[in-house]
mmCIF file of C-alpha atoms in Angstrom:
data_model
loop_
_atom_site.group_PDB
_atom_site.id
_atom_site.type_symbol
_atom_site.label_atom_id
_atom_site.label_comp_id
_atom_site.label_asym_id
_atom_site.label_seq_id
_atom_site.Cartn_x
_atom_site.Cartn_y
_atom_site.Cartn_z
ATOM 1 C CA UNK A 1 -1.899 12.804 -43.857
ATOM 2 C CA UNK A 2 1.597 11.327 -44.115
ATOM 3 C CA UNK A 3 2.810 9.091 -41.101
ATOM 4 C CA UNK A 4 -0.866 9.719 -39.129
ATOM 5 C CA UNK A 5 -1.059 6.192 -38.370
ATOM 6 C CA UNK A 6 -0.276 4.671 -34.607
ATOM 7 C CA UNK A 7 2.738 2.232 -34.588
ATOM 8 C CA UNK A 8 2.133 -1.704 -33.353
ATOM 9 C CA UNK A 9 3.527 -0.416 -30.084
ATOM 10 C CA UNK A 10 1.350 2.080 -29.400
ATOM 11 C CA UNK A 11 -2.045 0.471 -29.888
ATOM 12 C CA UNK A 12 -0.344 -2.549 -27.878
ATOM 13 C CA UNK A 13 0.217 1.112 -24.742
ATOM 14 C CA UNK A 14 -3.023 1.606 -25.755
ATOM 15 C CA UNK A 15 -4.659 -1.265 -25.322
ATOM 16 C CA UNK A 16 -2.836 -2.408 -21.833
ATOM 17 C CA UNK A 17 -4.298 1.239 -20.550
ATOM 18 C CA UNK A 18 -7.725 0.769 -21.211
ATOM 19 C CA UNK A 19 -7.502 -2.426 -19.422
ATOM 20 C CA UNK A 20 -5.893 -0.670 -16.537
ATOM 21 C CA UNK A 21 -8.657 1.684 -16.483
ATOM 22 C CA UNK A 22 -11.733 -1.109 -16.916
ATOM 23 C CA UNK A 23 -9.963 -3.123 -14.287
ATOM 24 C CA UNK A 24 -9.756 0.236 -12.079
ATOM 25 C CA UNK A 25 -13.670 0.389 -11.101
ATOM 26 C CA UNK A 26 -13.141 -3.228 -9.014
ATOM 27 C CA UNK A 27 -10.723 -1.944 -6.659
ATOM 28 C CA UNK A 28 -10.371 1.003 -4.004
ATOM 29 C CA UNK A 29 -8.682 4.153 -5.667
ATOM 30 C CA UNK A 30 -7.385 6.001 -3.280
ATOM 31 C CA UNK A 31 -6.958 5.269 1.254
ATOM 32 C CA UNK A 32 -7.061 7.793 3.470
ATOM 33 C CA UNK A 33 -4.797 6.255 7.063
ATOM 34 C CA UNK A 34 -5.683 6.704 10.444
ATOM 35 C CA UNK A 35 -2.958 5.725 13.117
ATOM 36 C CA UNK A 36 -3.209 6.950 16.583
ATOM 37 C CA UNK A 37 -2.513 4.872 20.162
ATOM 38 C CA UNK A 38 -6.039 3.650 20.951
ATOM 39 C CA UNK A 39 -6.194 2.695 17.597
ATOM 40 C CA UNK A 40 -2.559 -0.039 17.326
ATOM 41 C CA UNK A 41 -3.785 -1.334 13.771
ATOM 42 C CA UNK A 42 -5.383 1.911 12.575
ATOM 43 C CA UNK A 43 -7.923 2.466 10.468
ATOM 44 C CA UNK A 44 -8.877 2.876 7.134
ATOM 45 C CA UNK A 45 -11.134 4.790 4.567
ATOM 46 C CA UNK A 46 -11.163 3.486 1.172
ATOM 47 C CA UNK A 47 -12.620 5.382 -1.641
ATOM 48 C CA UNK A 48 -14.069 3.499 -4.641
ATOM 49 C CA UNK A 49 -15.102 4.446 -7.782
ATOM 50 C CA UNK A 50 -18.714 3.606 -6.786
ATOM 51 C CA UNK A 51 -18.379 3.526 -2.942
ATOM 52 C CA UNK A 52 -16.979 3.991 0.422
ATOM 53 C CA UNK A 53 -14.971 1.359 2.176
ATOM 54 C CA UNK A 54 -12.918 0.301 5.190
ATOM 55 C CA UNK A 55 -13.232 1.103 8.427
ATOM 56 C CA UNK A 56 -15.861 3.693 7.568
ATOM 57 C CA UNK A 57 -18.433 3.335 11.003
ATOM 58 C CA UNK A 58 -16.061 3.801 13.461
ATOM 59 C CA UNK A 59 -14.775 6.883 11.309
ATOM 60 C CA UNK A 60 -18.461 8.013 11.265
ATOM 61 C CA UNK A 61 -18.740 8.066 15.193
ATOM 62 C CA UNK A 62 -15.548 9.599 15.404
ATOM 63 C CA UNK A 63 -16.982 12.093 13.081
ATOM 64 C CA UNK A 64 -19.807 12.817 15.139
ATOM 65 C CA UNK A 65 -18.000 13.626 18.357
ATOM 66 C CA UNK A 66 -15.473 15.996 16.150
ATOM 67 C CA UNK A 67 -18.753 17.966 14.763
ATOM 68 C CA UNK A 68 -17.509 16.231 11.302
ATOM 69 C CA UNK A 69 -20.037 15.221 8.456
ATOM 70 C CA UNK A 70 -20.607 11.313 8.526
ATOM 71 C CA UNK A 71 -19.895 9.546 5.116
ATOM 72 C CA UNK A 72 -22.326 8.329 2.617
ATOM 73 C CA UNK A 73 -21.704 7.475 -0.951
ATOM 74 C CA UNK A 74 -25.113 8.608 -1.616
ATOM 75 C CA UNK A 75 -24.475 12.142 -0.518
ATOM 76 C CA UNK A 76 -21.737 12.390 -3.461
ATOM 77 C CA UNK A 77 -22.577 12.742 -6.669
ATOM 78 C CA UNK A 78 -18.424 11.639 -8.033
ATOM 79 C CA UNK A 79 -19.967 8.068 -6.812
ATOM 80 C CA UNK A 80 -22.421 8.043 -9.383
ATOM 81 C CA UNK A 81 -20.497 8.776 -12.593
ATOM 82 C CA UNK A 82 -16.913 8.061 -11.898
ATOM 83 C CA UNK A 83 -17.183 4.226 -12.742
ATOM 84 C CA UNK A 84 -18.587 4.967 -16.094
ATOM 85 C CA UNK A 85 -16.581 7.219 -16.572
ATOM 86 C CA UNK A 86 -13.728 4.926 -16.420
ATOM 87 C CA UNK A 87 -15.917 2.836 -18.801
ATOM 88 C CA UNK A 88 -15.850 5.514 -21.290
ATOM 89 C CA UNK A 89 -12.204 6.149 -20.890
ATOM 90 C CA UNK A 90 -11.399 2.669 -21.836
ATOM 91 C CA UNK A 91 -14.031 2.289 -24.825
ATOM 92 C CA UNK A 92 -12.332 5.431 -26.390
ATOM 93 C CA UNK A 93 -8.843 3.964 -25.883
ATOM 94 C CA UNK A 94 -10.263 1.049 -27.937
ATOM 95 C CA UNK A 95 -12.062 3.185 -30.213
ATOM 96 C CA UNK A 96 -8.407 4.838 -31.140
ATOM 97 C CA UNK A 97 -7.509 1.505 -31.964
ATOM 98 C CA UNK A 98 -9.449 0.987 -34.753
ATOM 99 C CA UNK A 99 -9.269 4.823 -35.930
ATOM 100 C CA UNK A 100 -5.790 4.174 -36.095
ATOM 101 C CA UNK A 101 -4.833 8.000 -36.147
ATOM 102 C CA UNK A 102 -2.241 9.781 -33.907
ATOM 103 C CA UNK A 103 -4.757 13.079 -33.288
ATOM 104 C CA UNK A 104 -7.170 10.657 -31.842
ATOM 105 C CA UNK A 105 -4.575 9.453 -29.098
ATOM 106 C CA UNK A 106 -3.449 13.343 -28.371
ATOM 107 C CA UNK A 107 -7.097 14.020 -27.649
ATOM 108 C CA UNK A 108 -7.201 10.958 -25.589
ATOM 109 C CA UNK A 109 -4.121 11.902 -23.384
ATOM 110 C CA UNK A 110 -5.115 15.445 -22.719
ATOM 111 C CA UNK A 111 -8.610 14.412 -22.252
ATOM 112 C CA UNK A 112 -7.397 12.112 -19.465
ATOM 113 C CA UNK A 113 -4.673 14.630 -18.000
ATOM 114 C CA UNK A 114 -7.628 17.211 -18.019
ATOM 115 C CA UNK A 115 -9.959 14.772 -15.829
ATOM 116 C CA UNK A 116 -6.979 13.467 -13.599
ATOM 117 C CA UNK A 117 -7.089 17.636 -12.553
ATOM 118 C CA UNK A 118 -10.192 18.290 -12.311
ATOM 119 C CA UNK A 119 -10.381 15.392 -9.967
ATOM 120 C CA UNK A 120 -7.712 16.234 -7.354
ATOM 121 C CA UNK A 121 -9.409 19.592 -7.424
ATOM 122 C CA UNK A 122 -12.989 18.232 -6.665
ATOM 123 C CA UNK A 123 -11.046 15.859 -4.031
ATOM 124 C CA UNK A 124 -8.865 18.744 -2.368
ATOM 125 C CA UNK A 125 -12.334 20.725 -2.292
ATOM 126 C CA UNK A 126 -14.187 17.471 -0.599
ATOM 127 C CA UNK A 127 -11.316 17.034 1.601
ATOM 128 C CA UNK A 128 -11.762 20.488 2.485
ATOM 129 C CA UNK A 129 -15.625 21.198 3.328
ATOM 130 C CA UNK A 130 -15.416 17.250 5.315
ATOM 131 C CA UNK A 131 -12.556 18.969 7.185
ATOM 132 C CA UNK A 132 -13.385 22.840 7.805
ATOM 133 C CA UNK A 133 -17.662 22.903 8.069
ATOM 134 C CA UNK A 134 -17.602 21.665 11.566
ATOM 135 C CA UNK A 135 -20.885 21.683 13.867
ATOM 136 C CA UNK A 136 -21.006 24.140 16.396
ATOM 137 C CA UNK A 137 -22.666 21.999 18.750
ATOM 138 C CA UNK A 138 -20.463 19.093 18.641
ATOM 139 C CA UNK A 139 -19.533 17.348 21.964
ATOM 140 C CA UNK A 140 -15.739 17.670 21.418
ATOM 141 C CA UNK A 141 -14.301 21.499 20.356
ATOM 142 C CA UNK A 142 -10.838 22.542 19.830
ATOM 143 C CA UNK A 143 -10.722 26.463 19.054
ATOM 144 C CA UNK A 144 -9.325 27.017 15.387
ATOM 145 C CA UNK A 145 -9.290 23.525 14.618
ATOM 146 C CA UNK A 146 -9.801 22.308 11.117
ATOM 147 C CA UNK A 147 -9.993 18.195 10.416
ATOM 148 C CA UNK A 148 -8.725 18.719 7.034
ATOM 149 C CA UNK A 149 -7.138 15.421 5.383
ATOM 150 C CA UNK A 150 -4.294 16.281 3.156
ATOM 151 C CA UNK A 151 -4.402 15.764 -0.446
ATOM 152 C CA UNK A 152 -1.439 13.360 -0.525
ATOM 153 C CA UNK A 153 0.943 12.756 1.801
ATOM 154 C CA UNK A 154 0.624 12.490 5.941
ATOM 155 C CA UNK A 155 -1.223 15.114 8.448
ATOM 156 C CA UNK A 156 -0.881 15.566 12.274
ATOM 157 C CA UNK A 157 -4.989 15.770 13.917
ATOM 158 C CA UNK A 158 -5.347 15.995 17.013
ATOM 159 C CA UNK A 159 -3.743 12.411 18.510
ATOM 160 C CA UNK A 160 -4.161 11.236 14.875
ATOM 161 C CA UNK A 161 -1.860 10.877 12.306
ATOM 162 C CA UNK A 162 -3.312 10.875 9.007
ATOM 163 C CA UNK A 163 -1.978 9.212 5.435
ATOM 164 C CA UNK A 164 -3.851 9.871 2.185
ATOM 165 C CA UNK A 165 -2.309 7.776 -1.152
ATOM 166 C CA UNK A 166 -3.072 5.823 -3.978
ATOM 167 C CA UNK A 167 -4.898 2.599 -2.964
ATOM 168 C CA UNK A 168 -4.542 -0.597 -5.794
ATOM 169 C CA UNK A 169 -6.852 1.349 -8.066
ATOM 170 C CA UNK A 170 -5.309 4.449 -8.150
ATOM 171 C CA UNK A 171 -1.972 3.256 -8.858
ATOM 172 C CA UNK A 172 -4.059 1.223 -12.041
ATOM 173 C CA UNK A 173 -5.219 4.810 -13.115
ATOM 174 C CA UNK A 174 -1.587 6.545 -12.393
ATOM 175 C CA UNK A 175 -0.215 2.998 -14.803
ATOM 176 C CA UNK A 176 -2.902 3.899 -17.800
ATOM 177 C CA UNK A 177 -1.587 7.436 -17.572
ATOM 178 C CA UNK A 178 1.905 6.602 -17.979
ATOM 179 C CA UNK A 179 1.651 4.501 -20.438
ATOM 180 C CA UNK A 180 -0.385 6.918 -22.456
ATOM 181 C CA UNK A 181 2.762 9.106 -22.173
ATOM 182 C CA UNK A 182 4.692 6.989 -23.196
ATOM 183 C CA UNK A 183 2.656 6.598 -26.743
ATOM 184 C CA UNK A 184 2.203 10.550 -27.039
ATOM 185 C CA UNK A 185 6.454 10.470 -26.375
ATOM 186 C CA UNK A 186 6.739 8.098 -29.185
ATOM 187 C CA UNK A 187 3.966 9.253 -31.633
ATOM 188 C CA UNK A 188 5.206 12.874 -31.476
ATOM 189 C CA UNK A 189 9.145 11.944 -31.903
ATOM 190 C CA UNK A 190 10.269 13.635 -28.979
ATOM 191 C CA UNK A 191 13.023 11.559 -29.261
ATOM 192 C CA UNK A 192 13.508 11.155 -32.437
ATOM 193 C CA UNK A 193 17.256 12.160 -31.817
ATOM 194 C CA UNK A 194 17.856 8.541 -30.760
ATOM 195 C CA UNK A 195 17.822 5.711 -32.759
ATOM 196 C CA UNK A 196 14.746 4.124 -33.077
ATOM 197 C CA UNK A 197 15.956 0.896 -31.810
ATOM 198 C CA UNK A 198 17.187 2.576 -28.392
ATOM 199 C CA UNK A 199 14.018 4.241 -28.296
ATOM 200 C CA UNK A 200 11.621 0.466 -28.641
ATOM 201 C CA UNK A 201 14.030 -0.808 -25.835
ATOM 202 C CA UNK A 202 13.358 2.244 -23.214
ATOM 203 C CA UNK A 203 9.920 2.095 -23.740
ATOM 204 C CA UNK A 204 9.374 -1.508 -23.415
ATOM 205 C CA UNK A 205 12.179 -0.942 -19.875
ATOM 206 C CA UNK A 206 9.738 1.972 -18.640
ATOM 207 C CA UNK A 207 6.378 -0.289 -19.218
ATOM 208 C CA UNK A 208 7.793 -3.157 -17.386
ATOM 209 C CA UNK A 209 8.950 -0.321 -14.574
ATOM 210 C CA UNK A 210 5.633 0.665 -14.687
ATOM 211 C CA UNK A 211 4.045 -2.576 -13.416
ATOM 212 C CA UNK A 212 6.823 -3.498 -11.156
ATOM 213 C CA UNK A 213 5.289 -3.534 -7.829
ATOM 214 C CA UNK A 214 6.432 -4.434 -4.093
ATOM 215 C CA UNK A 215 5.295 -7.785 -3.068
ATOM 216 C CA UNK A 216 2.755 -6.572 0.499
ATOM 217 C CA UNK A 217 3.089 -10.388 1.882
ATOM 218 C CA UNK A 218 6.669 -10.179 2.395
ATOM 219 C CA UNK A 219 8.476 -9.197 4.907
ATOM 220 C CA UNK A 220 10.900 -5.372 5.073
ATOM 221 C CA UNK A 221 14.830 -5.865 5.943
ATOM 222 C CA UNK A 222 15.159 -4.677 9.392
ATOM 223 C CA UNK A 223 17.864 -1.956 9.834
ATOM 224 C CA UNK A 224 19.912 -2.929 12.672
ATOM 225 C CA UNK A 225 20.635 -0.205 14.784
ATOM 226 C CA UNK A 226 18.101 2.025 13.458
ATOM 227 C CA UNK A 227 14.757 0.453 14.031
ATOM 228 C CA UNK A 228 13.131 -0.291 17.601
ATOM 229 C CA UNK A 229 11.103 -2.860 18.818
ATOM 230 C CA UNK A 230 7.218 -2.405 18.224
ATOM 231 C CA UNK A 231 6.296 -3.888 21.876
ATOM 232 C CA UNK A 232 9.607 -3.431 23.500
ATOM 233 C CA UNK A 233 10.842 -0.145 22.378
ATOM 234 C CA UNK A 234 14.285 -1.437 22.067
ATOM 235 C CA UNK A 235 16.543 -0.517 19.110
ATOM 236 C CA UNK A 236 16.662 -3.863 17.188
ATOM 237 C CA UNK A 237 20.506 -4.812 17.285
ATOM 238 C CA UNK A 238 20.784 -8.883 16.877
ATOM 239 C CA UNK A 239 19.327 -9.782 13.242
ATOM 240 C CA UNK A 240 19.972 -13.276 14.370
ATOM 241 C CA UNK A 241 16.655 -13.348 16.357
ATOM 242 C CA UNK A 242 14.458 -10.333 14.857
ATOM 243 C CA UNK A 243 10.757 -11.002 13.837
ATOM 244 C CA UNK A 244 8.103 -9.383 11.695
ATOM 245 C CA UNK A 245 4.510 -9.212 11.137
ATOM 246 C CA UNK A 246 2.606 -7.938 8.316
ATOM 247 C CA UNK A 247 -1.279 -7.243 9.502
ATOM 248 C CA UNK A 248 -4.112 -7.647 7.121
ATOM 249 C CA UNK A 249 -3.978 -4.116 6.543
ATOM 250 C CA UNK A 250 -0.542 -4.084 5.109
ATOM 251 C CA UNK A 251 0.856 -2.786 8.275
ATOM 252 C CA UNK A 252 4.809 -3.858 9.110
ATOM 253 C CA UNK A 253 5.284 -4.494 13.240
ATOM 254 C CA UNK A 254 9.489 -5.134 13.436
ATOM 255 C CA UNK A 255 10.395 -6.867 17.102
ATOM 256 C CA UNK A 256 14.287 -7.526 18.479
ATOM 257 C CA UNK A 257 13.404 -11.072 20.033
ATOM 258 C CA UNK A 258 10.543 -13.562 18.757
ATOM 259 C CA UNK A 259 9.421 -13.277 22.356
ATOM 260 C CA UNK A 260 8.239 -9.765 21.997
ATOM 261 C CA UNK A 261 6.471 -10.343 18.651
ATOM 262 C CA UNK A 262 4.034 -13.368 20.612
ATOM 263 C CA UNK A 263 3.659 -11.030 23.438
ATOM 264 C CA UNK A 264 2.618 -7.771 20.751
ATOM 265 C CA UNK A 265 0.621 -10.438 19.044
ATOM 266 C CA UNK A 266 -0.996 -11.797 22.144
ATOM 267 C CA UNK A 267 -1.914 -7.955 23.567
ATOM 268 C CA UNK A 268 -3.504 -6.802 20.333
ATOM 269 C CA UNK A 269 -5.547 -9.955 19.391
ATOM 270 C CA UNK A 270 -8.259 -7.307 17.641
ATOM 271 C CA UNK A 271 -5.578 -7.103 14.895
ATOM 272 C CA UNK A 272 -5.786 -9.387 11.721
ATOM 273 C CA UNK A 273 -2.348 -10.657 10.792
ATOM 274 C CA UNK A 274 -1.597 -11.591 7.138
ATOM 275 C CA UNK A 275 2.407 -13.482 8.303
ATOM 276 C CA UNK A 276 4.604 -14.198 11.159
ATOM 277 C CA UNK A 277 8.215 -14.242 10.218
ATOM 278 C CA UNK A 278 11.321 -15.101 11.729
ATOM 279 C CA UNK A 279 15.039 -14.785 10.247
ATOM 280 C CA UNK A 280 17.075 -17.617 9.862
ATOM 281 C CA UNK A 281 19.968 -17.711 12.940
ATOM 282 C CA UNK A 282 22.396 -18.877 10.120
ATOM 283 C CA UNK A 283 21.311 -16.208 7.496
ATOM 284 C CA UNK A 284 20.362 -12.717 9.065
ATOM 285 C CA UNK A 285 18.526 -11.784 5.474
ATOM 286 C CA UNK A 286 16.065 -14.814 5.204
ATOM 287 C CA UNK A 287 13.300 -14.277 6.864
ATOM 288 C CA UNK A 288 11.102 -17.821 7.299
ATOM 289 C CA UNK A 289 7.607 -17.858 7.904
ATOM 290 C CA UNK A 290 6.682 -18.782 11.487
ATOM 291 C CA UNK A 291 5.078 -22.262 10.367
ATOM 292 C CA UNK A 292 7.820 -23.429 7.996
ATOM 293 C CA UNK A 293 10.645 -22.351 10.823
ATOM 294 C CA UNK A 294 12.557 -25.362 13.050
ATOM 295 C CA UNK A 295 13.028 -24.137 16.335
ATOM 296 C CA UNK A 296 15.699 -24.387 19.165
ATOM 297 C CA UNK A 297 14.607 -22.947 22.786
ATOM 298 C CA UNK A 298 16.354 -22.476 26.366
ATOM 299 C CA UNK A 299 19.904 -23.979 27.373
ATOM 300 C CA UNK A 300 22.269 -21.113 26.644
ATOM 301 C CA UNK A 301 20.651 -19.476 23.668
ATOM 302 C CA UNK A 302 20.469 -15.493 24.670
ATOM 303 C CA UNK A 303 18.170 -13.803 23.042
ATOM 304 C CA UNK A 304 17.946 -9.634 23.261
ATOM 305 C CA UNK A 305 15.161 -9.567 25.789
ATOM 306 C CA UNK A 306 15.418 -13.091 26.868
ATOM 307 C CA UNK A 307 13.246 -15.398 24.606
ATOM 308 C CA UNK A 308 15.790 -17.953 24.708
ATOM 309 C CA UNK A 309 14.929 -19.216 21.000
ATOM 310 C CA UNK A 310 16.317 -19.154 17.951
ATOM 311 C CA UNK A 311 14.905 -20.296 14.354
ATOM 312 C CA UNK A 312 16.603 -22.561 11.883
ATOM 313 C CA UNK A 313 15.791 -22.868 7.450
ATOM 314 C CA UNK A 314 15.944 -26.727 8.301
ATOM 315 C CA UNK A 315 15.776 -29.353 10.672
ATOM 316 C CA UNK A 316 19.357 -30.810 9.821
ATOM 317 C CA UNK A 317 20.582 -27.180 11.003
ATOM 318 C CA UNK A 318 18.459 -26.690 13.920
ATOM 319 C CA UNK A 319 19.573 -30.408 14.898
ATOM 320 C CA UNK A 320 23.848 -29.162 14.069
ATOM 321 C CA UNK A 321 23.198 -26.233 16.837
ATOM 322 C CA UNK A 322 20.960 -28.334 19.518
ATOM 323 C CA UNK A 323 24.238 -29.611 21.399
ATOM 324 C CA UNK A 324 25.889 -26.583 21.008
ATOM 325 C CA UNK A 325 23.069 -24.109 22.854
ATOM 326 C CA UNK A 326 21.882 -27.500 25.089
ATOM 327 C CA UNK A 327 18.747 -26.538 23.672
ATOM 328 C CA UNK A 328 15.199 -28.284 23.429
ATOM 329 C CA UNK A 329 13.722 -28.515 19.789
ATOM 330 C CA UNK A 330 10.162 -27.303 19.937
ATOM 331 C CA UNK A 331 7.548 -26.532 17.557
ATOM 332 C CA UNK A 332 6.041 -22.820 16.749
ATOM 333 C CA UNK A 333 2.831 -24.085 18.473
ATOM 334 C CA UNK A 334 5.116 -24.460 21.576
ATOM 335 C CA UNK A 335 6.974 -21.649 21.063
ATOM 336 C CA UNK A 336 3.707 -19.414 20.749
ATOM 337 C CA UNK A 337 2.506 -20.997 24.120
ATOM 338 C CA UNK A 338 5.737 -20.382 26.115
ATOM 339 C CA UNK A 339 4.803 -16.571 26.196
#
């Protein structure tokens, strides 16, 4: 048939989403969140393509108070298949390279649309049974209660709030998909209207868009007069001596004086924390990791809730505003220890 074959950029699509897919079975797919008080870091479920991960024994005992079914990868049978089929996902995108024909990659995309259904079904009806067949006998019972996750998005249980999204590997699968529409787009000349040049160049914009990702191990701009203080509860409104720290669990803690963030840091020492950051008293939008900061404490320097220290990019500038604040240099090790 005339004009069956795949263009060069569509086995190139093709190619970069059955990597995405292979590369999918080594990382969680999706993260259910659990935030509540007792809990300051939260914790987390992670669902794999071949297992259950996170914090996933202190969800079990939780469980077991609730009356909810504990979690085993053995009592699913998804765990059992889903990696290889992932494998066989990427082998046929591969396969279509080599047939070389455009019916082969409209099976392939509606193949894969067709599973990516039937699997938020089979998860909505998982989420459902772990959520609704409670035990009757369980120590803790709230009439009408159901535990239900939600599909996507965030939940209210109980003291609980709950966040179910993507996790690293689900956002691969959600990348092969896109790019596969992209390739049926172009095959099929939906936009054939265009010139073909125009066409190369938003493709090859929407690909790069598609792997464009926020960097988790740096820090997010503080809005001033918007967000509060994690330990003190204050509305941040000096940028010139915020902080930030980002936990191992990709958790953002924003604090209005560096003074609070030691003192959060020093009353939840169960947390793991990925970076301490500072901003720069002579740029509001740098932040500086703790350890790479020059420091300036006491004299006059006023601070929102009185940490009487400020952080410098250098030591030249720290050393410009010592006189000025009649102000000790320290290091962060002496800082830390202050509070």
């Amino acid at each position: 048939m005339k004009n069956s074959k795949i263009s060069l950029l569509t086995k190139v699509l093709l190619l970069l989403a059955s990597a995405l897919l292979l590369s999918s079975i080594f990382f969680p797919l999706w993260r259910i969140e659990l935030t509540a008080p007792q809990y300051p870091e939260g914790l987390v479920l992670q669902l794999h393509a071949d297992k259950i991960g996170g914090d996933v024994d202190i969800i079990n005992g939780l469980n077991h108070y609730l009356g909810m079914k504990t979690l085993h990868a053995e009592n699913f049978f998804e765990f059992s298949v889903l990696k290889y089929i992932f494998i066989g996902f990427a082998i046929l995108g591969v396969l279509i390279l080599f047939i070389n024909k455009k019916k082969g990659l409209y099976v392939f995309f509606i193949s894969y649309i067709l599973f990516g259904v039937l699997a938020a079904c089979d998860f909505y009806r998982w989420n459902y049974d772990y959520g609704h067949n409670l035990n009757p006998n369980a120590a803790i019972i709230v009439p009408g209660m159901a535990y239900q996750p939600p599909l996507i998005g965030y939940k209210q249980l109980l003291n609980f709030g709950a966040y179910s999204i993507p996790d690293i590997g689900g956002f691969m699968l959600i990348g092969a998909g896109l790019l596969l529409f992209i390739a049926v787009v172009k095959e099929a000349n939906f936009l054939r209207r265009f010139k073909k040049s125009a066409i190369d160049a938003a493709l090859v914009l929407l690909i790069s868009l598609s792997f464009f990702s926020c960097n988790a191990n740096e820090p997010k701009p503080i809005k001033i007069n918007v967000d509060s203080c994690d330990f003190c509860k204050m509305t941040i409104s000096n940028e010139k001596f915020a902080a930030e720290v980002i936990t191992e669990k990709g958790r953002y803690y924003m604090f209005d004086d560096v003074s609070c963030m030691i003192k959060y840091a020093k009353a939840n020492k169960a947390v793991v924390y990925k970076g301490f950051f500072v901003t720069n008293y002579l740029n509001e939008e740098q932040f500086i990791p703790v350890e790479k900061g020059f420091y300036l404490m006491g004299g006059i320097i006023n601070a929102p809730m009185g940490g009487k220290v400020t952080a410098f990019d250098s030591n030249e500038n720290a050393t410009s505003y010592q006189t000025k604040f009649s102000a000790q240099k320290v290091t962060w090790n002496e800082v830390y220890n202050a509070y």
